[in-house]
PDB file of C-alpha atoms in Angstrom:
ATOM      1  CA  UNK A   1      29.837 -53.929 -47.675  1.00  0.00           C
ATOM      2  CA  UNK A   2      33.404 -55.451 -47.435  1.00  0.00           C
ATOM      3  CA  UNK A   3      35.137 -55.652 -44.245  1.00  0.00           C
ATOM      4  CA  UNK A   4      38.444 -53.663 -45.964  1.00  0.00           C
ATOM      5  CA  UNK A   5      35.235 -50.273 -46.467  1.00  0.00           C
ATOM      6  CA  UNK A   6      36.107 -49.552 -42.697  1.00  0.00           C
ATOM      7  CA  UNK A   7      33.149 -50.642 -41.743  1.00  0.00           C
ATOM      8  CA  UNK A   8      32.793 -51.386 -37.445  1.00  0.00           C
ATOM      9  CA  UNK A   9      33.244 -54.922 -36.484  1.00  0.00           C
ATOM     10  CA  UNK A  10      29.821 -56.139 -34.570  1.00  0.00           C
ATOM     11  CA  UNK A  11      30.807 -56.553 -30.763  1.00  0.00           C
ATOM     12  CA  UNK A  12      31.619 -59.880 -29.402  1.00  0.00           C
ATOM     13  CA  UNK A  13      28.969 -60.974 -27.372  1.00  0.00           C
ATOM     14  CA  UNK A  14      29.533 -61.648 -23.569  1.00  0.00           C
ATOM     15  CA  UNK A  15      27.865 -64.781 -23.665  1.00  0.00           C
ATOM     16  CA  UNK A  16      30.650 -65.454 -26.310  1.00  0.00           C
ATOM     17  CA  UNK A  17      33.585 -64.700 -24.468  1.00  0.00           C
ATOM     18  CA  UNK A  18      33.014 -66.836 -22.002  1.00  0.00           C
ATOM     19  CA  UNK A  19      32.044 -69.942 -23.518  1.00  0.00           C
ATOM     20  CA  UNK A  20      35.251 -69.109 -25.287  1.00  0.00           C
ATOM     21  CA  UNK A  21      37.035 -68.863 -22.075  1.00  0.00           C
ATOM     22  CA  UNK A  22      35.424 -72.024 -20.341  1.00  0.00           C
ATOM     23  CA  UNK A  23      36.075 -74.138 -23.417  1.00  0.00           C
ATOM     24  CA  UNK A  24      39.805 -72.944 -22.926  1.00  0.00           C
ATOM     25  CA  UNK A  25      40.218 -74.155 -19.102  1.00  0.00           C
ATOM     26  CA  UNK A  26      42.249 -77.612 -18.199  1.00  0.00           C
ATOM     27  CA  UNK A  27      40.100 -80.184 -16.801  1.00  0.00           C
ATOM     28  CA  UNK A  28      41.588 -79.784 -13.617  1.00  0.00           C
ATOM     29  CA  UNK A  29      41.471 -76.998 -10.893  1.00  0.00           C
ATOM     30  CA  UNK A  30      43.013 -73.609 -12.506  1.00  0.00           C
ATOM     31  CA  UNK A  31      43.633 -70.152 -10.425  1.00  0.00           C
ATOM     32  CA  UNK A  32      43.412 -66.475 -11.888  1.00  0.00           C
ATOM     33  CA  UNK A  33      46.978 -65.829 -12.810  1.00  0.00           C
ATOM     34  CA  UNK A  34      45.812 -68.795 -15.750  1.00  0.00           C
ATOM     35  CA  UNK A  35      42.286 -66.149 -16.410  1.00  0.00           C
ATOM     36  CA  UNK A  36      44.311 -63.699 -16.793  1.00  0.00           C
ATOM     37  CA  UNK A  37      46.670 -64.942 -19.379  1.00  0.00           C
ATOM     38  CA  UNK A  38      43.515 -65.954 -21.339  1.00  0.00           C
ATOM     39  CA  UNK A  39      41.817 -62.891 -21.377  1.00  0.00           C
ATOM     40  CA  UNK A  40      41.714 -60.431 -23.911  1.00  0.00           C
ATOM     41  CA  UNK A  41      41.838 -56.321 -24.593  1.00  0.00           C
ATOM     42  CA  UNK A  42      38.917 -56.249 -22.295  1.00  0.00           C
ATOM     43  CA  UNK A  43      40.336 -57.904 -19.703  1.00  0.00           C
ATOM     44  CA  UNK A  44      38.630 -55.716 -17.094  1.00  0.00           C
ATOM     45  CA  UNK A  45      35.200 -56.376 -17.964  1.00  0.00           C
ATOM     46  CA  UNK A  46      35.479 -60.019 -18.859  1.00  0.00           C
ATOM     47  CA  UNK A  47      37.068 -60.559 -15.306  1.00  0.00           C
ATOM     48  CA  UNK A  48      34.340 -58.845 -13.160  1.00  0.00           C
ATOM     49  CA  UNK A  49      32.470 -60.520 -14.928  1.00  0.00           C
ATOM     50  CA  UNK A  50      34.196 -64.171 -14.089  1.00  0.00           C
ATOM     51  CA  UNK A  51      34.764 -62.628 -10.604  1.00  0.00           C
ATOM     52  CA  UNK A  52      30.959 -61.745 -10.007  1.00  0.00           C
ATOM     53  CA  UNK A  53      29.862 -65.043 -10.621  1.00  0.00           C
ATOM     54  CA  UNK A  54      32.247 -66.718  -8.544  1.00  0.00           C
ATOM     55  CA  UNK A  55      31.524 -64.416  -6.132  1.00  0.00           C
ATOM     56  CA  UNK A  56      27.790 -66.378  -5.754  1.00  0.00           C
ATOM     57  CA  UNK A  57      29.225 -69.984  -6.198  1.00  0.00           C
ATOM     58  CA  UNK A  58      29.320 -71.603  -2.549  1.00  0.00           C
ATOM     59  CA  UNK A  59      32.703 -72.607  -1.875  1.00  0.00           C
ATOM     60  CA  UNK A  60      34.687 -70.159  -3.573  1.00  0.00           C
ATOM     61  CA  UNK A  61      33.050 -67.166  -3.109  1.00  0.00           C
ATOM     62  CA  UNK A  62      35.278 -66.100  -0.387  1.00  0.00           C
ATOM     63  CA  UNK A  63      38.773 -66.144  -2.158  1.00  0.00           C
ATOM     64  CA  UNK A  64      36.267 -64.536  -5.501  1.00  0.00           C
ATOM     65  CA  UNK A  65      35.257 -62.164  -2.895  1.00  0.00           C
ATOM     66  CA  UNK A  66      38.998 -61.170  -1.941  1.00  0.00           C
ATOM     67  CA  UNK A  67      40.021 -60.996  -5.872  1.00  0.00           C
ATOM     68  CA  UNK A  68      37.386 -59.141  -6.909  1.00  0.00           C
ATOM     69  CA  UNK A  69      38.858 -56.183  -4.626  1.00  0.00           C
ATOM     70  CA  UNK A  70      42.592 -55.773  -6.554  1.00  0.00           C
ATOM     71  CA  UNK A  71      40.442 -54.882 -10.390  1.00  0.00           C
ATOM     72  CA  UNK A  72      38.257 -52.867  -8.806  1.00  0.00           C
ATOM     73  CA  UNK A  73      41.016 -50.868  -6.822  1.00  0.00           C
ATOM     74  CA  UNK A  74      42.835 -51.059 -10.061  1.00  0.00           C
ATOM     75  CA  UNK A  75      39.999 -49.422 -12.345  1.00  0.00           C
ATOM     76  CA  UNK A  76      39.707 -46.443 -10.038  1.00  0.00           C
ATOM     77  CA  UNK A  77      43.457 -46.360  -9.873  1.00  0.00           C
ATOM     78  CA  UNK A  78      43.344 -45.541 -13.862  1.00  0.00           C
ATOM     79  CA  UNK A  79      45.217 -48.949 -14.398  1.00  0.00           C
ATOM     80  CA  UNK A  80      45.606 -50.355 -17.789  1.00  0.00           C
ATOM     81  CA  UNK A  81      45.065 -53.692 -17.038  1.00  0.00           C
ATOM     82  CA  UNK A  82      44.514 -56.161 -14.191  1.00  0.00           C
ATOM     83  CA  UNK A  83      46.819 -57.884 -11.981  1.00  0.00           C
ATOM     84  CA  UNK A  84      46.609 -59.658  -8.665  1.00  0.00           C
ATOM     85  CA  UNK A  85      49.508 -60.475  -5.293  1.00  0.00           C
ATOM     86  CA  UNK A  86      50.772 -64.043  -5.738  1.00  0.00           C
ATOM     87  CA  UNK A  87      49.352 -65.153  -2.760  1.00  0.00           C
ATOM     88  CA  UNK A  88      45.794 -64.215  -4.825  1.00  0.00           C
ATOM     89  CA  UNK A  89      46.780 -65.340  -8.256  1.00  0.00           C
ATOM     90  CA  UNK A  90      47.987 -68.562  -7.415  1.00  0.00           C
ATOM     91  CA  UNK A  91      45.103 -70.084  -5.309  1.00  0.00           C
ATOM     92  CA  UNK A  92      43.242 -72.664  -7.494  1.00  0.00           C
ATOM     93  CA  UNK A  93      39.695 -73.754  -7.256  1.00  0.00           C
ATOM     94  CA  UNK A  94      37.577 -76.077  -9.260  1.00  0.00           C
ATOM     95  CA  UNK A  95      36.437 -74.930 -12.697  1.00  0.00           C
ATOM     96  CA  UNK A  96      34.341 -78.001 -13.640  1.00  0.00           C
ATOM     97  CA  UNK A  97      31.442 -76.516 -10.908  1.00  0.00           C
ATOM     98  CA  UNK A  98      32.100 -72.678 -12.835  1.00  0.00           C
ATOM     99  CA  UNK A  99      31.997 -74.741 -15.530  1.00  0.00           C
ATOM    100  CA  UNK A 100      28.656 -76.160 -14.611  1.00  0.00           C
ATOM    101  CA  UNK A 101      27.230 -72.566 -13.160  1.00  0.00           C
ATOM    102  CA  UNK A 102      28.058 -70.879 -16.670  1.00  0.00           C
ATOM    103  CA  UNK A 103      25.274 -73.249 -18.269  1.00  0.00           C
ATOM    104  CA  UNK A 104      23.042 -71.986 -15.886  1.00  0.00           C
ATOM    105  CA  UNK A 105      23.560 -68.572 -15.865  1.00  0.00           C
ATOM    106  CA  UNK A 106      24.012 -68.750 -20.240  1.00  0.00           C
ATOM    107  CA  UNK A 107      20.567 -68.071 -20.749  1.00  0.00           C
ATOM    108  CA  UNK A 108      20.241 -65.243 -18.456  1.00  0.00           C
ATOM    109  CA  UNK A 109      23.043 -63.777 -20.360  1.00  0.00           C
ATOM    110  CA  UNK A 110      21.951 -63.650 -23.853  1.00  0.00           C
ATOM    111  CA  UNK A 111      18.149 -62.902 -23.049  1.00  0.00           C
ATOM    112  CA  UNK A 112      19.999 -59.514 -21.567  1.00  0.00           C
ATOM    113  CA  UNK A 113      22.368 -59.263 -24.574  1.00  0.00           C
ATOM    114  CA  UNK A 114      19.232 -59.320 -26.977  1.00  0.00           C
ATOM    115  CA  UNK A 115      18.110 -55.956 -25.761  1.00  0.00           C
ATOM    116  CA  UNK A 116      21.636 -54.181 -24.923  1.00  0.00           C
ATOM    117  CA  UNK A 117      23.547 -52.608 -27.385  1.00  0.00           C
ATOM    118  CA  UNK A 118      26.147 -49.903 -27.783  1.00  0.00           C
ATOM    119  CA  UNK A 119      25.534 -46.665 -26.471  1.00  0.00           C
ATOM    120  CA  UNK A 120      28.133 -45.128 -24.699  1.00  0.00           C
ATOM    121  CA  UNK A 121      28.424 -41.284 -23.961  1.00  0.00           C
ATOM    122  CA  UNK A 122      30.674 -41.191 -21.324  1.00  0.00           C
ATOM    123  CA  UNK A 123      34.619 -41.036 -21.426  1.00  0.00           C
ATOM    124  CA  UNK A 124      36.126 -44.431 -20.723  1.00  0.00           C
ATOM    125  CA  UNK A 125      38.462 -43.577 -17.784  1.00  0.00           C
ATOM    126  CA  UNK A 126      35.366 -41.780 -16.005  1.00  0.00           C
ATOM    127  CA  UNK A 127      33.562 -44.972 -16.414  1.00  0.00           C
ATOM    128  CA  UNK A 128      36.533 -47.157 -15.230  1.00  0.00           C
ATOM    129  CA  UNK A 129      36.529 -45.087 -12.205  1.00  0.00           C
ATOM    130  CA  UNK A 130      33.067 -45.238 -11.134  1.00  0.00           C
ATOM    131  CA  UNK A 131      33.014 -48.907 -11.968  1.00  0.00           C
ATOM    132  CA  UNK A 132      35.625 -49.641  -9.669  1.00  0.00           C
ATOM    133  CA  UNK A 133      34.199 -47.628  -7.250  1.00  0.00           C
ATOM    134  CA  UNK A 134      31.229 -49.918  -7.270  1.00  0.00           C
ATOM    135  CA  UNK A 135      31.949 -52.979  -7.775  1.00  0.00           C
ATOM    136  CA  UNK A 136      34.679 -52.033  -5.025  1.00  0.00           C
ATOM    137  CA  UNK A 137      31.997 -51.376  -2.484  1.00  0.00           C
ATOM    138  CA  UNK A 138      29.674 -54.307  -3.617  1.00  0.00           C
ATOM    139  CA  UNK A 139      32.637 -56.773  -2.834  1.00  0.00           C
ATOM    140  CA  UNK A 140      33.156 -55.328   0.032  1.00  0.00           C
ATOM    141  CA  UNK A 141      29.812 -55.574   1.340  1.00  0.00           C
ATOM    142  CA  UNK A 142      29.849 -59.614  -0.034  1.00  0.00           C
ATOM    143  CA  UNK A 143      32.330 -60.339   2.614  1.00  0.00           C
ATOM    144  CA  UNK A 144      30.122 -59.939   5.542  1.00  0.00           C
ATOM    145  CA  UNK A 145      29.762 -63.233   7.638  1.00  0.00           C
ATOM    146  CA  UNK A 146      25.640 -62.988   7.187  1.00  0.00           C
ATOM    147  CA  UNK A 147      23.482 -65.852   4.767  1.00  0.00           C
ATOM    148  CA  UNK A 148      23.197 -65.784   1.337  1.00  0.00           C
ATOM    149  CA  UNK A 149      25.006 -62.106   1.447  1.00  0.00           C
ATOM    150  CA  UNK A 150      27.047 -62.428  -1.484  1.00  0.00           C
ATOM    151  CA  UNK A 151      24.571 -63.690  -3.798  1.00  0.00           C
ATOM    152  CA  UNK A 152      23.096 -60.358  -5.015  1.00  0.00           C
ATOM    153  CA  UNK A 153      26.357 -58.304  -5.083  1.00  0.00           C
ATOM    154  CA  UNK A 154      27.792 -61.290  -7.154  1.00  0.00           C
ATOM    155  CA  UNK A 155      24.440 -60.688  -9.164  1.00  0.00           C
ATOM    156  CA  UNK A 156      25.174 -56.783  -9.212  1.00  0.00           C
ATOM    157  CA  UNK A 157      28.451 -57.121 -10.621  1.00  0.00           C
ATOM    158  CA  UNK A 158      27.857 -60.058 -13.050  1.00  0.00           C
ATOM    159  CA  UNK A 159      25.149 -56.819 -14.813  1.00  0.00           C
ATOM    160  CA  UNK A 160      27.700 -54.119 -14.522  1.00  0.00           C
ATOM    161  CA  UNK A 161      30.563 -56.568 -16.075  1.00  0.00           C
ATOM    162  CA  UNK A 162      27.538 -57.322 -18.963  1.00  0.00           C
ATOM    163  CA  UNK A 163      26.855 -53.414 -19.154  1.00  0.00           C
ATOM    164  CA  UNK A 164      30.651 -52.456 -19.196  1.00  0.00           C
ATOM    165  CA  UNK A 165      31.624 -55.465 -21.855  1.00  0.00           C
ATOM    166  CA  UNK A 166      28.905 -54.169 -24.271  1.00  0.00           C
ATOM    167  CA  UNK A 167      29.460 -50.681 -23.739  1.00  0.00           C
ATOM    168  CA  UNK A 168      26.032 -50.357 -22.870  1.00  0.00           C
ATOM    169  CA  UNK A 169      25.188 -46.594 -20.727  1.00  0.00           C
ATOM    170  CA  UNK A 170      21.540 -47.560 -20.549  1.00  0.00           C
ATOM    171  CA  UNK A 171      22.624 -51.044 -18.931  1.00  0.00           C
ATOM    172  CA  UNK A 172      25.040 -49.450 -16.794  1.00  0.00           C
ATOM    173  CA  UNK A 173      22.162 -46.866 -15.278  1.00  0.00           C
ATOM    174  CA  UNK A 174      20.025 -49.591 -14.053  1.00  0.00           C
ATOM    175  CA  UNK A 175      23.095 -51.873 -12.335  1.00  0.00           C
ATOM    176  CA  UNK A 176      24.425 -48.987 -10.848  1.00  0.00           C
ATOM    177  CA  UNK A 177      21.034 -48.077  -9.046  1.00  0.00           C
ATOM    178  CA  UNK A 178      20.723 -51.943  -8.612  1.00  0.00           C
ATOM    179  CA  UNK A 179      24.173 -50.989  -6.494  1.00  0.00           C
ATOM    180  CA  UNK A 180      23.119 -48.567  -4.358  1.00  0.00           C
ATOM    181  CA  UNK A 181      20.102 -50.217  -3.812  1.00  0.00           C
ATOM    182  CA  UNK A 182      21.946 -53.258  -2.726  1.00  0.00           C
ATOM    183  CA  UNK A 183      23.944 -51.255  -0.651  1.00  0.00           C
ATOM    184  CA  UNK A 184      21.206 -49.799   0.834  1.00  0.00           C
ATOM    185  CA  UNK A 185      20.003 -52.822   1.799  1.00  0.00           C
ATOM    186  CA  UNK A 186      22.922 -54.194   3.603  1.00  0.00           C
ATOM    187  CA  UNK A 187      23.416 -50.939   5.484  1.00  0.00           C
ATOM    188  CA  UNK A 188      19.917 -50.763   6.912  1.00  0.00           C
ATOM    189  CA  UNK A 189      20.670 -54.639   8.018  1.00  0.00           C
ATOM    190  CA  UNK A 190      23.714 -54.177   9.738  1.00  0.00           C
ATOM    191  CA  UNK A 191      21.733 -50.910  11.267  1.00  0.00           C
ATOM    192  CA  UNK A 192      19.307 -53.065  12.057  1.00  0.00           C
ATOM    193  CA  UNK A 193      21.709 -55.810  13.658  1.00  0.00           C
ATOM    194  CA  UNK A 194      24.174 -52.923  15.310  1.00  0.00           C
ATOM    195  CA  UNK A 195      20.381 -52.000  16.796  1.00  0.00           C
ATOM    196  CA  UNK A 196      19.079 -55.753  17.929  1.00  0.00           C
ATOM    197  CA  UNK A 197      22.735 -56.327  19.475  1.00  0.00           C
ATOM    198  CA  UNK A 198      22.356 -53.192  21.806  1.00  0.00           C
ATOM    199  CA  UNK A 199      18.886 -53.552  22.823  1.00  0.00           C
ATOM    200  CA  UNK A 200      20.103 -57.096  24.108  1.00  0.00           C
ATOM    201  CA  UNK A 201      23.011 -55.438  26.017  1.00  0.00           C
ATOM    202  CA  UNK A 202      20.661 -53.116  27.465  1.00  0.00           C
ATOM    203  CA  UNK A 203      22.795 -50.053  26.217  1.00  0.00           C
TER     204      UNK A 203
END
């Protein structure tokens, strides 16, 4: 069949994207308001996606932590696309070490693009919504001073952002209830904690 017979283009990969993205970036440091000039129709997705695995990279998870807030406010917001405060947009951090994580994390990716694929029932602004919800709530619970915290929401978000870019329902189903799960989790620890902290005041 001829590409003029109206025939769907196959989806870009995620995988693709952002090896297309990486071998865009300067050699030296680059901040978001450069990611976001690069990015394309799907700038939403793509950028969680950048975001969430930031977000588990030691050293600048914290200022990945912050960003990741303004999409996801954005997305439930009904916004078109994403933008961020200069004081957020402009702060650079190294690229050669996301560089260096995205070989890493490559496999991963296209083991879970080999068994997603299209199947989205849902309206897109609904979807928008709830995913900003979400990943809202997961960056929010990153930012808590405790170890290794923002490794699995980074993890969380990194799936919905693969789910979201392939327009995958199925996909999106089992990261959200890796969400709440996750978000389960923290709560009970900072119950927990809250708990511990009392029964040493004697209160």
């Amino acid at each position: 069949m001829s590409p003029s017979s109206g025939a769907p283009l196959a989806p870009t990969h995620t995988s693709q994207l952002l090896e297309e993205l990486v071998a865009q970036a300067p050699d030296g440091p680059v901040d978001l308001e450069w990611l976001l000039s690069n990015l394309d129709k799907r700038s939403f997705g793509l950028l969680l996606l950048l975001l969430g695995l930031l977000v588990i990279i030691p050293g600048v998870a914290t200022i990945a932590t912050l960003a990741l807030l303004f999409p996801a406010v954005e997305m439930m917001l009904g916004r078109s696309a994403p933008a961020f405060p200069r004081f957020v947009s402009k702060r650079q951090f190294d690229f050669k070490r996301f560089k260096r994580f995205t070989v890493f994390v490559r496999p991963m990716l296209q083991a879970i693009e080999r068994i997603s694929r299209p199947r989205w029932d849902a309206r897109r602004d609904v979807i928008d919504r709830l995913v900003g919800l979400v990943v809202f709530l997961l960056a929010f619970s990153a930012g808590w001073p405790l170890p290794l915290v923002n490794v699995i929401p980074g993890m969380v978000v990194v799936l919905i952002a693969i789910a979201y870019l392939q327009e995958d329902g199925l996909l999106l189903t089992i990261a959200m209830a890796a969400a709440l799960l996750c978000l389960l989790g923290l709560g009970w620890t900072l119950w927990a904690s809250f708990g511990a902290v009392m029964s040493w005041l004697g209160l």
